[in-house]
Amino acid sequence: IFLYRASTIYGLFSENSFPILVTCLLFTAHPVLTEAVNVISYREDLLVFFFLFLSFNFYLLLHVTDSFLKKLAVYTLSSICYILALFSKEMAATFPLLLFLWGLLMDHRDKSGSTINNLLKTTRNVSGYIVVTTIYFVSYTHYFKAIEKFPFLKWTVKESLITLPSTLLKYVKLVIMPFSLSADYPVFPISKLLTYRFIMPFITLLLLGLLIYRLSQSEKANYRMAAFGMTFFFVSLLPASNLIPIYNPMAERYLYLPMAGACIAAGIALSSCQKQCTLAWLVLPLFIIMNYSVLTVSRSKIWENDLMLWSDTIKKIPNSGKGHFGLGNAYRNMMRIDDAIHEYEIAKRINPHYVENR
């Protein structure tokens, strides 16, 4: 719905609507989203996605609404949906920034006007959402005191910043090559700048940033939309990218909301290939979607029970303390006590702090 409404307002996908279909199918079939869908306790990721894009759709309706009262009603509905998204999951707090970027890339591209005027117009449109976000965080920290209850890793600010490029690049890899998916991704802090673990991810992300900038400067709305999709991916992922060292530094479920931006960028890229080769434009996305669908079905079966899940995890990541601990719990429930004790001992050797907290 969001893509269709945006295409009617900004003239996206003017040739046909196939890119919209491809984008939606990519999102539906992508195997990295199986964790959020299969685990009921992760429904927060589905809820924040639903309410955030519902709010975005109401925001787009403002462009085709003339009456002041109707505009006020639509803006109110958008704000209410945003509040529901915030209380679903904290990742929604990036929404005002996303709307600000949307305004700069799509809404206010008046070449005759100054950059400052464009910034002021965008800020005015987003100001209501900024107020809602401020009220939410004040309530979150002072009234609910959630920050005091939230577990954080004991990383320094330097370690968090240096490790950030590596973490973001790992997420990009999961999006492009969703193979060897796991229920646990151990992340270890990087403390030195002059190491390949920092330099290579940093250079790669810098090149991606340059690509986004070039696309954002294009006169074509499709290219600017692709830039927004890529920006959406990274911005919406920031709260879960361990910039603030959260206890579980990396997980597939964190990609549920950012994946929308990645799929939008992919849909634009595939539509751009049409002029080069129509056959490839049709065959390539169908091939990718079919492969992703097979991987999704296969991955979903792993979540059938704890034994299958954690056995698969330690097979792919032998040094996963969480994986060995989970397998120990599975053995304990099966009354295989000796096997459970063996897994607990391995988990304790890998991560004593994790086991003691459990």
PDB file of N, CA and C in Angstrom, residues 256-295:
ATOM      1  N   TYR A 256      13.556  -7.126  10.620  1.00  0.00           N
ATOM      2  CA  TYR A 256      12.197  -7.165  10.077  1.00  0.00           C
ATOM      3  C   TYR A 256      11.760  -5.798   9.546  1.00  0.00           C
ATOM      4  N   LEU A 257      11.961  -4.752  10.316  1.00  0.00           N
ATOM      5  CA  LEU A 257      11.605  -3.407   9.858  1.00  0.00           C
ATOM      6  C   LEU A 257      12.588  -2.886   8.809  1.00  0.00           C
ATOM      7  N   PRO A 258      13.914  -2.960   9.047  1.00  0.00           N
ATOM      8  CA  PRO A 258      14.865  -2.461   8.037  1.00  0.00           C
ATOM      9  C   PRO A 258      14.762  -3.174   6.694  1.00  0.00           C
ATOM     10  N   MET A 259      14.311  -4.441   6.690  1.00  0.00           N
ATOM     11  CA  MET A 259      14.231  -5.190   5.444  1.00  0.00           C
ATOM     12  C   MET A 259      13.307  -4.506   4.436  1.00  0.00           C
ATOM     13  N   ALA A 260      12.324  -3.762   4.920  1.00  0.00           N
ATOM     14  CA  ALA A 260      11.425  -3.047   4.004  1.00  0.00           C
ATOM     15  C   ALA A 260      12.213  -2.085   3.128  1.00  0.00           C
ATOM     16  N   GLY A 261      13.149  -1.356   3.727  1.00  0.00           N
ATOM     17  CA  GLY A 261      13.964  -0.432   2.955  1.00  0.00           C
ATOM     18  C   GLY A 261      14.853  -1.147   1.959  1.00  0.00           C
ATOM     19  N   ALA A 262      15.449  -2.267   2.377  1.00  0.00           N
ATOM     20  CA  ALA A 262      16.306  -3.037   1.472  1.00  0.00           C
ATOM     21  C   ALA A 262      15.515  -3.568   0.284  1.00  0.00           C
ATOM     22  N   CYS A 263      14.297  -4.029   0.530  1.00  0.00           N
ATOM     23  CA  CYS A 263      13.463  -4.563  -0.555  1.00  0.00           C
ATOM     24  C   CYS A 263      13.006  -3.453  -1.505  1.00  0.00           C
ATOM     25  N   ILE A 264      12.751  -2.267  -0.973  1.00  0.00           N
ATOM     26  CA  ILE A 264      12.389  -1.135  -1.833  1.00  0.00           C
ATOM     27  C   ILE A 264      13.553  -0.810  -2.771  1.00  0.00           C
ATOM     28  N   ALA A 265      14.773  -0.751  -2.229  1.00  0.00           N
ATOM     29  CA  ALA A 265      15.949  -0.476  -3.056  1.00  0.00           C
ATOM     30  C   ALA A 265      16.153  -1.567  -4.096  1.00  0.00           C
ATOM     31  N   ALA A 266      15.928  -2.826  -3.699  1.00  0.00           N
ATOM     32  CA  ALA A 266      16.072  -3.945  -4.637  1.00  0.00           C
ATOM     33  C   ALA A 266      15.036  -3.865  -5.749  1.00  0.00           C
ATOM     34  N   GLY A 267      13.795  -3.502  -5.392  1.00  0.00           N
ATOM     35  CA  GLY A 267      12.745  -3.368  -6.400  1.00  0.00           C
ATOM     36  C   GLY A 267      13.069  -2.294  -7.417  1.00  0.00           C
ATOM     37  N   ILE A 268      13.638  -1.161  -6.940  1.00  0.00           N
ATOM     38  CA  ILE A 268      14.046  -0.082  -7.851  1.00  0.00           C
ATOM     39  C   ILE A 268      15.163  -0.559  -8.768  1.00  0.00           C
ATOM     40  N   ALA A 269      16.138  -1.285  -8.200  1.00  0.00           N
ATOM     41  CA  ALA A 269      17.266  -1.771  -8.996  1.00  0.00           C
ATOM     42  C   ALA A 269      16.796  -2.721 -10.094  1.00  0.00           C
ATOM     43  N   LEU A 270      15.863  -3.586  -9.753  1.00  0.00           N
ATOM     44  CA  LEU A 270      15.361  -4.546 -10.743  1.00  0.00           C
ATOM     45  C   LEU A 270      14.571  -3.841 -11.841  1.00  0.00           C
ATOM     46  N   SER A 271      13.823  -2.802 -11.455  1.00  0.00           N
ATOM     47  CA  SER A 271      13.067  -2.071 -12.473  1.00  0.00           C
ATOM     48  C   SER A 271      13.990  -1.302 -13.406  1.00  0.00           C
ATOM     49  N   SER A 272      15.147  -0.879 -12.889  1.00  0.00           N
ATOM     50  CA  SER A 272      16.104  -0.154 -13.712  1.00  0.00           C
ATOM     51  C   SER A 272      16.771  -1.055 -14.742  1.00  0.00           C
ATOM     52  N   CYS A 273      16.780  -2.361 -14.462  1.00  0.00           N
ATOM     53  CA  CYS A 273      17.405  -3.314 -15.386  1.00  0.00           C
ATOM     54  C   CYS A 273      16.519  -3.625 -16.593  1.00  0.00           C
ATOM     55  N   GLN A 274      15.271  -3.178 -16.554  1.00  0.00           N
ATOM     56  CA  GLN A 274      14.331  -3.521 -17.624  1.00  0.00           C
ATOM     57  C   GLN A 274      14.804  -2.999 -18.980  1.00  0.00           C
ATOM     58  N   LYS A 275      15.355  -1.790 -18.988  1.00  0.00           N
ATOM     59  CA  LYS A 275      15.779  -1.206 -20.251  1.00  0.00           C
ATOM     60  C   LYS A 275      16.963  -1.964 -20.847  1.00  0.00           C
ATOM     61  N   GLN A 276      17.756  -2.589 -19.975  1.00  0.00           N
ATOM     62  CA  GLN A 276      18.928  -3.306 -20.457  1.00  0.00           C
ATOM     63  C   GLN A 276      18.561  -4.671 -21.016  1.00  0.00           C
ATOM     64  N   CYS A 277      17.728  -5.404 -20.289  1.00  0.00           N
ATOM     65  CA  CYS A 277      17.359  -6.752 -20.735  1.00  0.00           C
ATOM     66  C   CYS A 277      16.029  -7.135 -20.105  1.00  0.00           C
ATOM     67  N   THR A 278      14.984  -7.161 -20.907  1.00  0.00           N
ATOM     68  CA  THR A 278      13.643  -7.466 -20.404  1.00  0.00           C
ATOM     69  C   THR A 278      13.559  -8.871 -19.855  1.00  0.00           C
ATOM     70  N   LEU A 279      14.198  -9.837 -20.519  1.00  0.00           N
ATOM     71  CA  LEU A 279      14.145 -11.230 -20.086  1.00  0.00           C
ATOM     72  C   LEU A 279      14.792 -11.389 -18.714  1.00  0.00           C
ATOM     73  N   ALA A 280      15.984 -10.794 -18.552  1.00  0.00           N
ATOM     74  CA  ALA A 280      16.667 -10.880 -17.261  1.00  0.00           C
ATOM     75  C   ALA A 280      15.852 -10.198 -16.176  1.00  0.00           C
ATOM     76  N   TRP A 281      15.177  -9.105 -16.519  1.00  0.00           N
ATOM     77  CA  TRP A 281      14.359  -8.366 -15.552  1.00  0.00           C
ATOM     78  C   TRP A 281      13.218  -9.221 -15.023  1.00  0.00           C
ATOM     79  N   LEU A 282      12.711 -10.126 -15.865  1.00  0.00           N
ATOM     80  CA  LEU A 282      11.627 -11.007 -15.452  1.00  0.00           C
ATOM     81  C   LEU A 282      12.149 -12.255 -14.758  1.00  0.00           C
ATOM     82  N   VAL A 283      13.224 -12.836 -15.312  1.00  0.00           N
ATOM     83  CA  VAL A 283      13.718 -14.126 -14.813  1.00  0.00           C
ATOM     84  C   VAL A 283      14.480 -13.973 -13.499  1.00  0.00           C
ATOM     85  N   LEU A 284      15.340 -12.949 -13.408  1.00  0.00           N
ATOM     86  CA  LEU A 284      16.190 -12.799 -12.224  1.00  0.00           C
ATOM     87  C   LEU A 284      15.398 -12.658 -10.925  1.00  0.00           C
ATOM     88  N   PRO A 285      14.424 -11.737 -10.843  1.00  0.00           N
ATOM     89  CA  PRO A 285      13.670 -11.646  -9.583  1.00  0.00           C
ATOM     90  C   PRO A 285      12.893 -12.902  -9.251  1.00  0.00           C
ATOM     91  N   LEU A 286      12.329 -13.563 -10.264  1.00  0.00           N
ATOM     92  CA  LEU A 286      11.600 -14.802 -10.004  1.00  0.00           C
ATOM     93  C   LEU A 286      12.535 -15.891  -9.492  1.00  0.00           C
ATOM     94  N   PHE A 287      13.740 -15.950 -10.054  1.00  0.00           N
ATOM     95  CA  PHE A 287      14.739 -16.927  -9.600  1.00  0.00           C
ATOM     96  C   PHE A 287      15.124 -16.674  -8.146  1.00  0.00           C
ATOM     97  N   ILE A 288      15.369 -15.399  -7.809  1.00  0.00           N
ATOM     98  CA  ILE A 288      15.744 -15.051  -6.438  1.00  0.00           C
ATOM     99  C   ILE A 288      14.614 -15.362  -5.464  1.00  0.00           C
ATOM    100  N   ILE A 289      13.391 -14.998  -5.839  1.00  0.00           N
ATOM    101  CA  ILE A 289      12.246 -15.214  -4.954  1.00  0.00           C
ATOM    102  C   ILE A 289      11.989 -16.702  -4.738  1.00  0.00           C
ATOM    103  N   MET A 290      12.133 -17.502  -5.783  1.00  0.00           N
ATOM    104  CA  MET A 290      11.935 -18.947  -5.637  1.00  0.00           C
ATOM    105  C   MET A 290      12.977 -19.552  -4.708  1.00  0.00           C
ATOM    106  N   ASN A 291      14.229 -19.141  -4.849  1.00  0.00           N
ATOM    107  CA  ASN A 291      15.287 -19.649  -3.965  1.00  0.00           C
ATOM    108  C   ASN A 291      15.075 -19.202  -2.527  1.00  0.00           C
ATOM    109  N   TYR A 292      14.697 -17.938  -2.357  1.00  0.00           N
ATOM    110  CA  TYR A 292      14.417 -17.437  -1.008  1.00  0.00           C
ATOM    111  C   TYR A 292      13.249 -18.208  -0.377  1.00  0.00           C
ATOM    112  N   SER A 293      12.244 -18.530  -1.178  1.00  0.00           N
ATOM    113  CA  SER A 293      11.082 -19.255  -0.666  1.00  0.00           C
ATOM    114  C   SER A 293      11.477 -20.636  -0.168  1.00  0.00           C
ATOM    115  N   VAL A 294      12.321 -21.314  -0.924  1.00  0.00           N
ATOM    116  CA  VAL A 294      12.797 -22.644  -0.515  1.00  0.00           C
ATOM    117  C   VAL A 294      13.583 -22.541   0.790  1.00  0.00           C
ATOM    118  N   LEU A 295      14.459 -21.544   0.874  1.00  0.00           N
ATOM    119  CA  LEU A 295      15.244 -21.349   2.094  1.00  0.00           C
ATOM    120  C   LEU A 295      14.353 -21.002   3.283  1.00  0.00           C
TER     121      LEU A 295
END
